[in-house]
PDB file of C-alpha atoms in Angstrom:
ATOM      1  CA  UNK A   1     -19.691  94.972  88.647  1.00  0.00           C
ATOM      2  CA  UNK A   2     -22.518  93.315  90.732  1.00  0.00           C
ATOM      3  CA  UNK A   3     -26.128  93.775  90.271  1.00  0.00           C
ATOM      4  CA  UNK A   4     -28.954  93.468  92.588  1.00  0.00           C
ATOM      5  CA  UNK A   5     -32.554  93.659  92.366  1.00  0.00           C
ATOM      6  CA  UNK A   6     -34.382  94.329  95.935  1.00  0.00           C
ATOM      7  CA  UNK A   7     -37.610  94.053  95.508  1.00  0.00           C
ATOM      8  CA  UNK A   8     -40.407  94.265  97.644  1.00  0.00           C
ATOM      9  CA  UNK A   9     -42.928  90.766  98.274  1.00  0.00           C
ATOM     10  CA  UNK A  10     -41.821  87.437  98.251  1.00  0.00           C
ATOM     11  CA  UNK A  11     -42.177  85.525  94.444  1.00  0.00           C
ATOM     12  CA  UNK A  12     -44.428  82.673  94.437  1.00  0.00           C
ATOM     13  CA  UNK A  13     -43.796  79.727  91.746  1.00  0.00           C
ATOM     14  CA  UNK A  14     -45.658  80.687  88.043  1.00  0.00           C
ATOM     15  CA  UNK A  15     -45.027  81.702  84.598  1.00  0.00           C
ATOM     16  CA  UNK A  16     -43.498  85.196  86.102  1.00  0.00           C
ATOM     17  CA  UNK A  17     -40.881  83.672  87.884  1.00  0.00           C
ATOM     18  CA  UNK A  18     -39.932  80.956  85.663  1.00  0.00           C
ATOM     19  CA  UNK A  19     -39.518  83.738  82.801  1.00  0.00           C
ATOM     20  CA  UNK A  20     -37.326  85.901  85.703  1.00  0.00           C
ATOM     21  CA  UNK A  21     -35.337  83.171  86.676  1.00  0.00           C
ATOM     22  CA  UNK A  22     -34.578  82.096  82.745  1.00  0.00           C
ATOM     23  CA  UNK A  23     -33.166  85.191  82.290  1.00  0.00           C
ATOM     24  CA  UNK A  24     -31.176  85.644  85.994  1.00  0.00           C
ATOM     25  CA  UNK A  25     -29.294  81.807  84.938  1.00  0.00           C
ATOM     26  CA  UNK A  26     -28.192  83.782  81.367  1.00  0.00           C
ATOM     27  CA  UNK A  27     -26.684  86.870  83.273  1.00  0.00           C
ATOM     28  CA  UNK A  28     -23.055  87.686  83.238  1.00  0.00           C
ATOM     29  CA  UNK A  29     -22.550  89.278  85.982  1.00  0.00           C
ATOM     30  CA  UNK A  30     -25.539  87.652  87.722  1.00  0.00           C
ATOM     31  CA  UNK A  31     -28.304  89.429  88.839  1.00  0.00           C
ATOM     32  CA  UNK A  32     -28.683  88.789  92.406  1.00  0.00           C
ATOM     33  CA  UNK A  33     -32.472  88.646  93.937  1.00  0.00           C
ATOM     34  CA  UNK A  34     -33.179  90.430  97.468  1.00  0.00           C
ATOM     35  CA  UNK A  35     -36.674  89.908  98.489  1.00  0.00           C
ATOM     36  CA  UNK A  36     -38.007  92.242 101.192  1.00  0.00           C
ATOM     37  CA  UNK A  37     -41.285  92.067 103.264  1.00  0.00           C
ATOM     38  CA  UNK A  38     -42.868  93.668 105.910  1.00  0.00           C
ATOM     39  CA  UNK A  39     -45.361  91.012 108.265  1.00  0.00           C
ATOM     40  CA  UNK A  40     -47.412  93.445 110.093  1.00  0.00           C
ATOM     41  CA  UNK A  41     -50.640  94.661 108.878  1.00  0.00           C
ATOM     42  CA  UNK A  42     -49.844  98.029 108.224  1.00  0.00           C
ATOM     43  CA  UNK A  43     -51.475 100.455 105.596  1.00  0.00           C
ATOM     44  CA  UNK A  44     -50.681 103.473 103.100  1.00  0.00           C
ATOM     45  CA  UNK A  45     -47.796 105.493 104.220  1.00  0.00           C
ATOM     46  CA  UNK A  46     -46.758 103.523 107.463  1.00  0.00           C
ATOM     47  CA  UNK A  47     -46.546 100.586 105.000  1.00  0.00           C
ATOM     48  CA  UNK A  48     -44.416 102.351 102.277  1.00  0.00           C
ATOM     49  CA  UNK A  49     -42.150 103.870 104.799  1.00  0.00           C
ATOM     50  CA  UNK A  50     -41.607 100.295 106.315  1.00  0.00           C
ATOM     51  CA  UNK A  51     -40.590  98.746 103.138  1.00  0.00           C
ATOM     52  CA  UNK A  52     -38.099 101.499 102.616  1.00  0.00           C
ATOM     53  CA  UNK A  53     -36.448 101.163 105.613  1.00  0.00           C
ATOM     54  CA  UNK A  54     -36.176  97.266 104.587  1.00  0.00           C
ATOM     55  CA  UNK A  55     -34.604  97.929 101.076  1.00  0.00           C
ATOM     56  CA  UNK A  56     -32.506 100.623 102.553  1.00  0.00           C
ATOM     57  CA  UNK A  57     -31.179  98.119 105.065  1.00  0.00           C
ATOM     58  CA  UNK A  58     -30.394  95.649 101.509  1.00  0.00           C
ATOM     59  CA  UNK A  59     -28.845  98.297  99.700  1.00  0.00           C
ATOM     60  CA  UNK A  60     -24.873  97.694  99.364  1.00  0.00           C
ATOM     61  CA  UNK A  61     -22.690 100.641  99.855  1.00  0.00           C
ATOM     62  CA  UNK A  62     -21.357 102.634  97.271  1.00  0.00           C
ATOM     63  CA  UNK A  63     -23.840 101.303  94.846  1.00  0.00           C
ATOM     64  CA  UNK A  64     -25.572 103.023  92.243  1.00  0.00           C
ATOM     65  CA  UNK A  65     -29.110 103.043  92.638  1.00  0.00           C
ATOM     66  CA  UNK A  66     -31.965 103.284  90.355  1.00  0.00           C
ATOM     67  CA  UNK A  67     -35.481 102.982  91.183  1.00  0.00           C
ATOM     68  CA  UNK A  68     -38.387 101.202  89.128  1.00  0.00           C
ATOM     69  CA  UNK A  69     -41.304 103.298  88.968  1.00  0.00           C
ATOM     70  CA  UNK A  70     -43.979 103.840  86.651  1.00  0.00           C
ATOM     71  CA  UNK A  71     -43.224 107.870  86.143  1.00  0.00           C
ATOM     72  CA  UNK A  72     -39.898 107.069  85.903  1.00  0.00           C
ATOM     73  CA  UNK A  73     -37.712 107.775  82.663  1.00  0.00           C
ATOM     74  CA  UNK A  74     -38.183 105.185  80.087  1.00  0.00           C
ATOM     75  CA  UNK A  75     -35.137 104.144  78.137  1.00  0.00           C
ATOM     76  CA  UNK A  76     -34.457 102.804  75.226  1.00  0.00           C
ATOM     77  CA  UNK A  77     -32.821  99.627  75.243  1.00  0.00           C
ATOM     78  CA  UNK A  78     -29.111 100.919  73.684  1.00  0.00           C
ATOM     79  CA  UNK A  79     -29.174 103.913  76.147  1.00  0.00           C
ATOM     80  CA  UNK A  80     -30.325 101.475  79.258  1.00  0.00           C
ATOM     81  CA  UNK A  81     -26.745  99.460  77.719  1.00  0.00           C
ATOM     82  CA  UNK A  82     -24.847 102.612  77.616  1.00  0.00           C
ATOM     83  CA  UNK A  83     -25.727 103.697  81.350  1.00  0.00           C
ATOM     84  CA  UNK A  84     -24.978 100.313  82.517  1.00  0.00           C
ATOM     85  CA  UNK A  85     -21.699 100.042  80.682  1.00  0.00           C
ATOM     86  CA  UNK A  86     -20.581 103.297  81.631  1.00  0.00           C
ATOM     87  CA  UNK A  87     -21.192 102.205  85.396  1.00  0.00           C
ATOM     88  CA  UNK A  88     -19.451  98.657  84.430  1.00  0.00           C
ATOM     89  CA  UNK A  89     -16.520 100.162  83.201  1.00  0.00           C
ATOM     90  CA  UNK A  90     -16.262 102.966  86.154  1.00  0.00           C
ATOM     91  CA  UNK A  91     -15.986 100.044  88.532  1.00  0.00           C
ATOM     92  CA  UNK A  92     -19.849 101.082  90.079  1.00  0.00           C
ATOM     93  CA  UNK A  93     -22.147  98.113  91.461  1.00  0.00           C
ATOM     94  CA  UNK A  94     -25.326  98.602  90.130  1.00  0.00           C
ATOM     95  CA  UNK A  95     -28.776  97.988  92.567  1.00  0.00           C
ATOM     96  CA  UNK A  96     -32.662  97.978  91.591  1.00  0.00           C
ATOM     97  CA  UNK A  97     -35.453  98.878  93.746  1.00  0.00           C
ATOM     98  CA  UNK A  98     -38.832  97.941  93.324  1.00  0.00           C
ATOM     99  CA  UNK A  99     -41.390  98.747  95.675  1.00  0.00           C
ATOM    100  CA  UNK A 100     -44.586  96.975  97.170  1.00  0.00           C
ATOM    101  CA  UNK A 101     -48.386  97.078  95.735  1.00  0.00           C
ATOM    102  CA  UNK A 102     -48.177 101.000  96.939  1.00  0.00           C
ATOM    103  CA  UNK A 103     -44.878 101.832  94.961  1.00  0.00           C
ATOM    104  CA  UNK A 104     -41.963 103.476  96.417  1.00  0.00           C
ATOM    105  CA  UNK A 105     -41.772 106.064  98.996  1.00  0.00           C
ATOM    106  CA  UNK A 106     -40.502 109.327  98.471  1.00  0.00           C
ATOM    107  CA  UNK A 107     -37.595 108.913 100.332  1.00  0.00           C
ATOM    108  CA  UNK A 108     -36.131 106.128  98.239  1.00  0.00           C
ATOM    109  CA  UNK A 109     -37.086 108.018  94.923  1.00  0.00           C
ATOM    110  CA  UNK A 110     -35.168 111.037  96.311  1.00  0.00           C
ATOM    111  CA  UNK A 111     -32.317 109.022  97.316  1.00  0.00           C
ATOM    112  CA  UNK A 112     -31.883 106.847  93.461  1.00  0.00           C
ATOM    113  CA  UNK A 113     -29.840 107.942  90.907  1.00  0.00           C
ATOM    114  CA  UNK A 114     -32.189 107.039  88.457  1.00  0.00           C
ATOM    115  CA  UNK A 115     -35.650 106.297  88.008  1.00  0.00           C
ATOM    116  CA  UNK A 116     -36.425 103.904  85.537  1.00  0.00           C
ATOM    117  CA  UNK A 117     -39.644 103.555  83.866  1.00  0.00           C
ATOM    118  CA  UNK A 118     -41.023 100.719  81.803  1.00  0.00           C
ATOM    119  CA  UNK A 119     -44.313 103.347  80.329  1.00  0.00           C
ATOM    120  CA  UNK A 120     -46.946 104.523  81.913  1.00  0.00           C
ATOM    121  CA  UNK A 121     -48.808 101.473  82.599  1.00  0.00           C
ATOM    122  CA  UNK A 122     -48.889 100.130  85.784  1.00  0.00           C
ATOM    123  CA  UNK A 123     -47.022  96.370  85.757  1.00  0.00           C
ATOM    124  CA  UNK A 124     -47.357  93.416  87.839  1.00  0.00           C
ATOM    125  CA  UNK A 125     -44.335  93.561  90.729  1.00  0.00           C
ATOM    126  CA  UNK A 126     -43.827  90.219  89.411  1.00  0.00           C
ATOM    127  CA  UNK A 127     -43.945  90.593  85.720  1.00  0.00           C
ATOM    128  CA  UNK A 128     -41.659  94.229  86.552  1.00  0.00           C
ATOM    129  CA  UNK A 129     -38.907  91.698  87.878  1.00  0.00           C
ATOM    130  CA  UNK A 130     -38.680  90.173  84.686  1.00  0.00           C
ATOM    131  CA  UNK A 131     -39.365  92.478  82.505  1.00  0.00           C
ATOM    132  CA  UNK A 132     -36.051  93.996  84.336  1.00  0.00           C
ATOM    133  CA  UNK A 133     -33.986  90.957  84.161  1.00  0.00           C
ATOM    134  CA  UNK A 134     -34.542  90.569  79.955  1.00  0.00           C
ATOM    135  CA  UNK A 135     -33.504  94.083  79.847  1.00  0.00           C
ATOM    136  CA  UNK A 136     -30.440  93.420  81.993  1.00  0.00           C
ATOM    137  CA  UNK A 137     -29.802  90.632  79.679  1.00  0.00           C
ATOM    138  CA  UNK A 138     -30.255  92.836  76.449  1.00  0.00           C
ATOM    139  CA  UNK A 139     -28.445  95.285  77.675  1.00  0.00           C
ATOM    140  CA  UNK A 140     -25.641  92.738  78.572  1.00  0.00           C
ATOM    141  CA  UNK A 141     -26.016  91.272  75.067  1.00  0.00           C
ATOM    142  CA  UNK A 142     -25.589  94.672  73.052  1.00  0.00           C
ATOM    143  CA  UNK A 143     -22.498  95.860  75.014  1.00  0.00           C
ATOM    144  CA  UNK A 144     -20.772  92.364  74.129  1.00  0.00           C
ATOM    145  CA  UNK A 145     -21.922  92.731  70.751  1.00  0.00           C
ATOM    146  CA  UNK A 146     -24.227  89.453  70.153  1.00  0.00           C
ATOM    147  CA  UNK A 147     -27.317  89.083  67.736  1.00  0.00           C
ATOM    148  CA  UNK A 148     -29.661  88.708  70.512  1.00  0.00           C
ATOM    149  CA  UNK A 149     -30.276  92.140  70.317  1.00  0.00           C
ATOM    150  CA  UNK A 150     -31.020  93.362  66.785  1.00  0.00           C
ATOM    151  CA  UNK A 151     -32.150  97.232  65.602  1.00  0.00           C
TER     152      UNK A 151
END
């Protein structure tokens, strides 16, 4: 199985990445970072469309997809490990979207498999990223059956 994460923006050094990359260096399969960005100064729905087309151009083929967004379906932790075992042991690569400051467009929520939601709140791209990766690694830690996850 491999995972990716594309995500949208480009992660600057701070507390956000250190806690994402703490967690990527404990992941078994690794969890494998694709940063997208668009460099023009475009707006609103020219600007979501753009960074779709970039993390549509990242996505690897065959994989399943699910998409981080805030009205996606929240999950508890041993049913986020169940879906991702169940794709680990079907043989399916596994990729994450998350989208810019505007969110996703319409066409990459239409095309995922899954939407994923962390609550309603609205999260920091940056803080999303590693709020992703520790729930990779739980996830990862209750399907091999070790204490870091506990009821």
């Amino acid at each position: 199985m491999r995972l990716t994460l594309i995500a949208v923006g480009r992660a600057k050094r701070g507390p956000e990445q250190e806690l994402f990359n703490s967690y990527q260096k404990r992941l078994n399969p690794a969890l494998d970072l694709v940063e997208v960005e668009e460099k023009r100064p475009l707006s609103g729905a020219e600007l979501k469309a753009r960074e779709a087309e970039l993390i549509v151009a990242k996505i690897p083929e065959g994989a399943f997809l699910i998409a981080l967004d805030e009205r996606g379906k929240p999950l508890a932790s041993r049913k986020f490990a169940e879906k991702l075992g169940d794709l680990r042991d079907g043989g399916r690569d596994v990729t994450f979207i998350i989208g810019g400051a505007d969110g996703l467009d319409e066409s990459l929520r239409a095309r995922a498999e899954m939407i994923l939601g962390f609550g309603p709140q609205t999260w920091p791209h940056m803080l999303v990223r590693a709020m992703l990766a520790e729930q990779v690694y739980r996830a990862q830690s209750i399907l091999a059956g070790h204490p870091y996850h506990r009821d």
